[in-house]
Amino acid sequence: MDFEFPPELRMLRDAVRRFVERELMPLETRYANEPDIPDEIRHTLQEKAKELGFWAFDLPEDVGGGGVGAVGMCLVFEELAKCNVPAFRAPTVLTPYLGPVLFHCNAEQKQKYLLPVARGEKRTCFALTEPGAGSDPAGMRTTAVADGDYFVLNGTKIFITGADKADFVQVFARTVRNGQDLGVSCFLVDKGTPGLSLGQSFELVSPDRPWELLFDNVRVPAAQMIGEVGQGWELAREFLDMGRLIHGPKSVGRAQRALELAIAHANVRHTFGQPLAKRQAIQWMIADSLVELHAARSMVYHAAWKVDRGLDYHLEASAVKLYADEMLIRVIDRAIQIHGGLGLSRELPLELMYRDARSRTITEGSSEMQRMIVAAGALSGRYGVDRFDT
């Protein structure tokens, strides 16, 4: 087994690390608690990323990307996650928020939607969650009723990140033709389409501000459907699997920063004539955090390795999200405890990191949902314990 990253990926990681330190960290104190960075700053950073050859590093080469694969993508996201500018938006200075669904577009759709997003000319969002249907597609109430060469969409989506700035929406709806339910399908709906509107925004414990999207008799050409009728949940699962995997390096990067802050403080803070680092209670906190961080990192790159080899990683994606997100909460919690009262203040990034970490065990599928997926795979016999040997 080879645990060493290829030289080109190590160079990419180191270059991104310098970019984060020089370009993003100086913005942290000003924008860390904002849901987004100003567009003019984003565009400037994107141009710098293009000059440095970073832009769209994770996308395939045939759409103008860097083609670094899942392992390379995780390396970059781990570095980006160390900075609080803003946690949900920082990756968009190096790559567009795109998702795997758009790669299933036909040739005409790719020209109109996929390629402009890949070039950074358009922005999109992913609309799946509903008031009564989060991880359960059976509860989806948004419908797309066939009407000649169109589908008429009605329903509500909630917690849609980036909906306010999206040029088009990737929306999932239960498809109906002649009164028959044909399953969930995915549609591309342009901003400004009559009947499509923003509802309320949601202030979360993290700085993210997702939106409600309202569909009121929105007429969408049948040509705007991605893939086949009823293929939507298959496309959504592909999006969710990749999204859950990406939670891994983001949690690892943030946990790494929290641990480094805790170690630095333990070495310089003295109580009763000794540094905190000499206290066994503190040592055990550091040890537990280091061990859990190492375990999460190993899980992340094992899963990414499977992605790059075209292997099924559905179970690994859920396992990574479950463990890495819960690990992050524990590591940050210990770091705050080690800092004492200072850890609770906004003088340090830990309190923001903690709020952000708490949200991660719910977004992209709750921890409970991930446990259900892993348990179902194990109990059905579809996934044996030797699965992790490959």
PDB file of C-alpha atoms in Angstrom, residues 164-342:
ATOM      1  CA  ASP A 164     -30.060  34.254  -3.978  1.00  0.00           C
ATOM      2  CA  LYS A 165     -27.146  34.509  -6.419  1.00  0.00           C
ATOM      3  CA  ALA A 166     -27.834  31.539  -8.678  1.00  0.00           C
ATOM      4  CA  ASP A 167     -28.373  32.107 -12.400  1.00  0.00           C
ATOM      5  CA  PHE A 168     -30.249  28.812 -12.586  1.00  0.00           C
ATOM      6  CA  VAL A 169     -31.530  26.111 -10.251  1.00  0.00           C
ATOM      7  CA  GLN A 170     -31.067  22.356 -10.372  1.00  0.00           C
ATOM      8  CA  VAL A 171     -34.448  21.383  -8.943  1.00  0.00           C
ATOM      9  CA  PHE A 172     -35.886  17.960  -8.175  1.00  0.00           C
ATOM     10  CA  ALA A 173     -39.611  17.291  -8.482  1.00  0.00           C
ATOM     11  CA  ARG A 174     -41.993  14.345  -8.552  1.00  0.00           C
ATOM     12  CA  THR A 175     -42.893  13.903 -12.222  1.00  0.00           C
ATOM     13  CA  VAL A 176     -46.538  13.358 -13.177  1.00  0.00           C
ATOM     14  CA  ARG A 177     -47.921  12.559 -16.624  1.00  0.00           C
ATOM     15  CA  ASN A 178     -51.612  11.818 -17.237  1.00  0.00           C
ATOM     16  CA  GLY A 179     -52.091  11.455 -13.493  1.00  0.00           C
ATOM     17  CA  GLN A 180     -49.357   8.824 -13.190  1.00  0.00           C
ATOM     18  CA  ASP A 181     -46.417   9.343 -10.807  1.00  0.00           C
ATOM     19  CA  LEU A 182     -43.269   8.628 -12.816  1.00  0.00           C
ATOM     20  CA  GLY A 183     -40.776   9.259 -10.003  1.00  0.00           C
ATOM     21  CA  VAL A 184     -38.425  12.125  -9.238  1.00  0.00           C
ATOM     22  CA  SER A 185     -36.774  14.009 -12.115  1.00  0.00           C
ATOM     23  CA  CYS A 186     -34.260  16.864 -12.270  1.00  0.00           C
ATOM     24  CA  PHE A 187     -34.909  20.137 -14.107  1.00  0.00           C
ATOM     25  CA  LEU A 188     -32.844  23.211 -14.948  1.00  0.00           C
ATOM     26  CA  VAL A 189     -34.828  26.375 -14.197  1.00  0.00           C
ATOM     27  CA  ASP A 190     -33.436  29.771 -15.168  1.00  0.00           C
ATOM     28  CA  LYS A 191     -33.526  32.747 -12.835  1.00  0.00           C
ATOM     29  CA  GLY A 192     -36.350  35.058 -13.854  1.00  0.00           C
ATOM     30  CA  THR A 193     -38.640  32.270 -15.051  1.00  0.00           C
ATOM     31  CA  PRO A 194     -42.216  33.373 -14.220  1.00  0.00           C
ATOM     32  CA  GLY A 195     -43.450  31.785 -11.010  1.00  0.00           C
ATOM     33  CA  LEU A 196     -39.983  31.135  -9.556  1.00  0.00           C
ATOM     34  CA  SER A 197     -39.230  33.328  -6.550  1.00  0.00           C
ATOM     35  CA  LEU A 198     -37.140  33.573  -3.413  1.00  0.00           C
ATOM     36  CA  GLY A 199     -38.947  33.101  -0.144  1.00  0.00           C
ATOM     37  CA  GLN A 200     -37.461  33.757   3.256  1.00  0.00           C
ATOM     38  CA  SER A 201     -33.818  33.359   4.185  1.00  0.00           C
ATOM     39  CA  PHE A 202     -32.827  31.379   7.252  1.00  0.00           C
ATOM     40  CA  GLU A 203     -30.367  32.656   9.847  1.00  0.00           C
ATOM     41  CA  LEU A 204     -28.522  29.592  11.069  1.00  0.00           C
ATOM     42  CA  VAL A 205     -26.148  28.956  13.942  1.00  0.00           C
ATOM     43  CA  SER A 206     -23.388  29.019  11.290  1.00  0.00           C
ATOM     44  CA  PRO A 207     -22.842  32.076   9.061  1.00  0.00           C
ATOM     45  CA  ASP A 208     -24.551  30.340   6.145  1.00  0.00           C
ATOM     46  CA  ARG A 209     -27.830  31.945   4.994  1.00  0.00           C
ATOM     47  CA  PRO A 210     -29.793  29.447   2.893  1.00  0.00           C
ATOM     48  CA  TRP A 211     -33.049  30.350   1.196  1.00  0.00           C
ATOM     49  CA  GLU A 212     -36.547  29.174   0.512  1.00  0.00           C
ATOM     50  CA  LEU A 213     -37.437  28.722  -3.176  1.00  0.00           C
ATOM     51  CA  LEU A 214     -41.062  28.950  -4.309  1.00  0.00           C
ATOM     52  CA  PHE A 215     -42.409  27.356  -7.501  1.00  0.00           C
ATOM     53  CA  ASP A 216     -45.848  28.640  -8.535  1.00  0.00           C
ATOM     54  CA  ASN A 217     -46.924  27.220 -11.898  1.00  0.00           C
ATOM     55  CA  VAL A 218     -43.373  27.471 -13.249  1.00  0.00           C
ATOM     56  CA  ARG A 219     -43.421  26.321 -16.879  1.00  0.00           C
ATOM     57  CA  VAL A 220     -40.189  24.596 -17.862  1.00  0.00           C
ATOM     58  CA  PRO A 221     -39.510  23.138 -21.330  1.00  0.00           C
ATOM     59  CA  ALA A 222     -39.180  19.352 -21.322  1.00  0.00           C
ATOM     60  CA  ALA A 223     -35.759  19.914 -22.905  1.00  0.00           C
ATOM     61  CA  GLN A 224     -34.661  21.355 -19.537  1.00  0.00           C
ATOM     62  CA  MET A 225     -34.845  17.952 -17.869  1.00  0.00           C
ATOM     63  CA  ILE A 226     -31.471  16.351 -17.071  1.00  0.00           C
ATOM     64  CA  GLY A 227     -31.353  12.687 -18.031  1.00  0.00           C
ATOM     65  CA  GLU A 228     -34.478  10.595 -18.201  1.00  0.00           C
ATOM     66  CA  VAL A 229     -37.862  10.845 -16.520  1.00  0.00           C
ATOM     67  CA  GLY A 230     -37.616   9.294 -13.055  1.00  0.00           C
ATOM     68  CA  GLN A 231     -33.805   9.406 -12.975  1.00  0.00           C
ATOM     69  CA  GLY A 232     -33.744  12.288 -10.493  1.00  0.00           C
ATOM     70  CA  TRP A 233     -33.141  10.384  -7.285  1.00  0.00           C
ATOM     71  CA  GLU A 234     -30.229   8.527  -8.868  1.00  0.00           C
ATOM     72  CA  LEU A 235     -28.723  11.901  -9.804  1.00  0.00           C
ATOM     73  CA  ALA A 236     -29.456  13.319  -6.340  1.00  0.00           C
ATOM     74  CA  ARG A 237     -27.746  10.369  -4.655  1.00  0.00           C
ATOM     75  CA  GLU A 238     -24.639  10.976  -6.760  1.00  0.00           C
ATOM     76  CA  PHE A 239     -24.671  14.613  -5.650  1.00  0.00           C
ATOM     77  CA  LEU A 240     -25.201  13.670  -2.006  1.00  0.00           C
ATOM     78  CA  ASP A 241     -22.466  11.019  -2.009  1.00  0.00           C
ATOM     79  CA  MET A 242     -19.915  13.509  -3.308  1.00  0.00           C
ATOM     80  CA  GLY A 243     -21.191  16.218  -0.967  1.00  0.00           C
ATOM     81  CA  ARG A 244     -20.861  13.881   2.003  1.00  0.00           C
ATOM     82  CA  LEU A 245     -17.347  12.914   1.012  1.00  0.00           C
ATOM     83  CA  ILE A 246     -16.380  16.606   0.756  1.00  0.00           C
ATOM     84  CA  HIS A 247     -17.529  17.092   4.347  1.00  0.00           C
ATOM     85  CA  GLY A 248     -14.551  14.929   5.274  1.00  0.00           C
ATOM     86  CA  PRO A 249     -11.607  17.104   4.190  1.00  0.00           C
ATOM     87  CA  LYS A 250     -13.419  20.238   5.347  1.00  0.00           C
ATOM     88  CA  SER A 251     -13.830  18.772   8.839  1.00  0.00           C
ATOM     89  CA  VAL A 252     -10.239  17.522   8.843  1.00  0.00           C
ATOM     90  CA  GLY A 253      -8.854  20.931   7.850  1.00  0.00           C
ATOM     91  CA  ARG A 254     -10.832  22.767  10.510  1.00  0.00           C
ATOM     92  CA  ALA A 255      -9.986  20.206  13.177  1.00  0.00           C
ATOM     93  CA  GLN A 256      -6.299  20.521  12.269  1.00  0.00           C
ATOM     94  CA  ARG A 257      -6.410  24.272  12.828  1.00  0.00           C
ATOM     95  CA  ALA A 258      -8.277  23.903  16.117  1.00  0.00           C
ATOM     96  CA  LEU A 259      -5.757  21.344  17.357  1.00  0.00           C
ATOM     97  CA  GLU A 260      -2.812  23.550  16.376  1.00  0.00           C
ATOM     98  CA  LEU A 261      -4.365  26.466  18.275  1.00  0.00           C
ATOM     99  CA  ALA A 262      -4.878  24.235  21.321  1.00  0.00           C
ATOM    100  CA  ILE A 263      -1.293  22.954  21.253  1.00  0.00           C
ATOM    101  CA  ALA A 264       0.159  26.441  20.885  1.00  0.00           C
ATOM    102  CA  HIS A 265      -1.920  27.746  23.792  1.00  0.00           C
ATOM    103  CA  ALA A 266      -1.121  24.753  26.019  1.00  0.00           C
ATOM    104  CA  ASN A 267       2.594  25.406  25.536  1.00  0.00           C
ATOM    105  CA  VAL A 268       2.494  29.087  26.493  1.00  0.00           C
ATOM    106  CA  ARG A 269      -0.308  29.339  29.073  1.00  0.00           C
ATOM    107  CA  HIS A 270       0.893  28.810  32.639  1.00  0.00           C
ATOM    108  CA  THR A 271      -1.195  27.904  35.682  1.00  0.00           C
ATOM    109  CA  PHE A 272       0.159  27.366  39.178  1.00  0.00           C
ATOM    110  CA  GLY A 273       3.728  27.652  37.938  1.00  0.00           C
ATOM    111  CA  GLN A 274       3.524  25.185  35.048  1.00  0.00           C
ATOM    112  CA  PRO A 275       2.453  25.302  31.395  1.00  0.00           C
ATOM    113  CA  LEU A 276      -0.888  23.680  30.622  1.00  0.00           C
ATOM    114  CA  ALA A 277       1.019  21.232  28.434  1.00  0.00           C
ATOM    115  CA  LYS A 278       2.351  19.591  31.605  1.00  0.00           C
ATOM    116  CA  ARG A 279      -1.148  18.781  32.871  1.00  0.00           C
ATOM    117  CA  GLN A 280      -2.270  15.227  32.200  1.00  0.00           C
ATOM    118  CA  ALA A 281      -5.857  16.317  31.571  1.00  0.00           C
ATOM    119  CA  ILE A 282      -4.655  18.626  28.787  1.00  0.00           C
ATOM    120  CA  GLN A 283      -2.305  15.993  27.372  1.00  0.00           C
ATOM    121  CA  TRP A 284      -5.153  13.514  27.080  1.00  0.00           C
ATOM    122  CA  MET A 285      -7.324  16.075  25.284  1.00  0.00           C
ATOM    123  CA  ILE A 286      -4.516  16.682  22.801  1.00  0.00           C
ATOM    124  CA  ALA A 287      -3.892  12.940  22.368  1.00  0.00           C
ATOM    125  CA  ASP A 288      -7.560  12.114  21.802  1.00  0.00           C
ATOM    126  CA  SER A 289      -7.883  14.913  19.261  1.00  0.00           C
ATOM    127  CA  LEU A 290      -4.773  13.841  17.374  1.00  0.00           C
ATOM    128  CA  VAL A 291      -5.852  10.202  17.214  1.00  0.00           C
ATOM    129  CA  GLU A 292      -9.379  11.046  16.037  1.00  0.00           C
ATOM    130  CA  LEU A 293      -8.053  13.500  13.467  1.00  0.00           C
ATOM    131  CA  HIS A 294      -5.668  10.875  12.113  1.00  0.00           C
ATOM    132  CA  ALA A 295      -8.505   8.336  11.851  1.00  0.00           C
ATOM    133  CA  ALA A 296     -10.770  10.801  10.020  1.00  0.00           C
ATOM    134  CA  ARG A 297      -8.039  11.824   7.610  1.00  0.00           C
ATOM    135  CA  SER A 298      -7.300   8.175   6.792  1.00  0.00           C
ATOM    136  CA  MET A 299     -11.002   7.542   6.104  1.00  0.00           C
ATOM    137  CA  VAL A 300     -11.236  10.594   3.844  1.00  0.00           C
ATOM    138  CA  TYR A 301      -8.332   9.667   1.601  1.00  0.00           C
ATOM    139  CA  HIS A 302      -9.293   6.001   1.464  1.00  0.00           C
ATOM    140  CA  ALA A 303     -12.748   7.010   0.199  1.00  0.00           C
ATOM    141  CA  ALA A 304     -11.249   9.489  -2.285  1.00  0.00           C
ATOM    142  CA  TRP A 305      -8.873   6.769  -3.493  1.00  0.00           C
ATOM    143  CA  LYS A 306     -11.912   4.588  -4.270  1.00  0.00           C
ATOM    144  CA  VAL A 307     -13.579   7.432  -6.181  1.00  0.00           C
ATOM    145  CA  ASP A 308     -10.518   7.894  -8.379  1.00  0.00           C
ATOM    146  CA  ARG A 309     -10.579   4.181  -9.224  1.00  0.00           C
ATOM    147  CA  GLY A 310     -14.231   4.193 -10.185  1.00  0.00           C
ATOM    148  CA  LEU A 311     -15.215   2.014  -7.219  1.00  0.00           C
ATOM    149  CA  ASP A 312     -18.480   2.266  -5.312  1.00  0.00           C
ATOM    150  CA  TYR A 313     -18.018   4.613  -2.367  1.00  0.00           C
ATOM    151  CA  HIS A 314     -21.608   5.108  -1.209  1.00  0.00           C
ATOM    152  CA  LEU A 315     -21.013   3.499   2.181  1.00  0.00           C
ATOM    153  CA  GLU A 316     -17.648   5.229   2.634  1.00  0.00           C
ATOM    154  CA  ALA A 317     -19.178   8.642   1.888  1.00  0.00           C
ATOM    155  CA  SER A 318     -21.684   8.219   4.704  1.00  0.00           C
ATOM    156  CA  ALA A 319     -19.052   6.779   7.066  1.00  0.00           C
ATOM    157  CA  VAL A 320     -16.699   9.692   6.338  1.00  0.00           C
ATOM    158  CA  LYS A 321     -19.364  12.325   6.879  1.00  0.00           C
ATOM    159  CA  LEU A 322     -20.590  10.687  10.076  1.00  0.00           C
ATOM    160  CA  TYR A 323     -17.203  10.258  11.709  1.00  0.00           C
ATOM    161  CA  ALA A 324     -15.418  13.376  10.447  1.00  0.00           C
ATOM    162  CA  ASP A 325     -18.222  15.789  11.311  1.00  0.00           C
ATOM    163  CA  GLU A 326     -18.662  14.384  14.828  1.00  0.00           C
ATOM    164  CA  MET A 327     -14.881  14.292  15.282  1.00  0.00           C
ATOM    165  CA  LEU A 328     -14.742  17.990  14.395  1.00  0.00           C
ATOM    166  CA  ILE A 329     -17.178  18.926  17.158  1.00  0.00           C
ATOM    167  CA  ARG A 330     -15.145  17.003  19.740  1.00  0.00           C
ATOM    168  CA  VAL A 331     -11.798  18.459  18.667  1.00  0.00           C
ATOM    169  CA  ILE A 332     -13.055  22.053  18.646  1.00  0.00           C
ATOM    170  CA  ASP A 333     -14.826  21.527  21.968  1.00  0.00           C
ATOM    171  CA  ARG A 334     -11.541  20.372  23.550  1.00  0.00           C
ATOM    172  CA  ALA A 335      -9.675  23.292  22.000  1.00  0.00           C
ATOM    173  CA  ILE A 336     -12.191  25.720  23.513  1.00  0.00           C
ATOM    174  CA  GLN A 337     -11.874  24.010  26.884  1.00  0.00           C
ATOM    175  CA  ILE A 338      -8.090  24.274  26.781  1.00  0.00           C
ATOM    176  CA  HIS A 339      -8.342  28.009  26.018  1.00  0.00           C
ATOM    177  CA  GLY A 340     -10.803  28.596  28.865  1.00  0.00           C
ATOM    178  CA  GLY A 341     -12.705  31.874  28.685  1.00  0.00           C
ATOM    179  CA  LEU A 342     -10.632  33.067  25.731  1.00  0.00           C
TER     180      LEU A 342
END
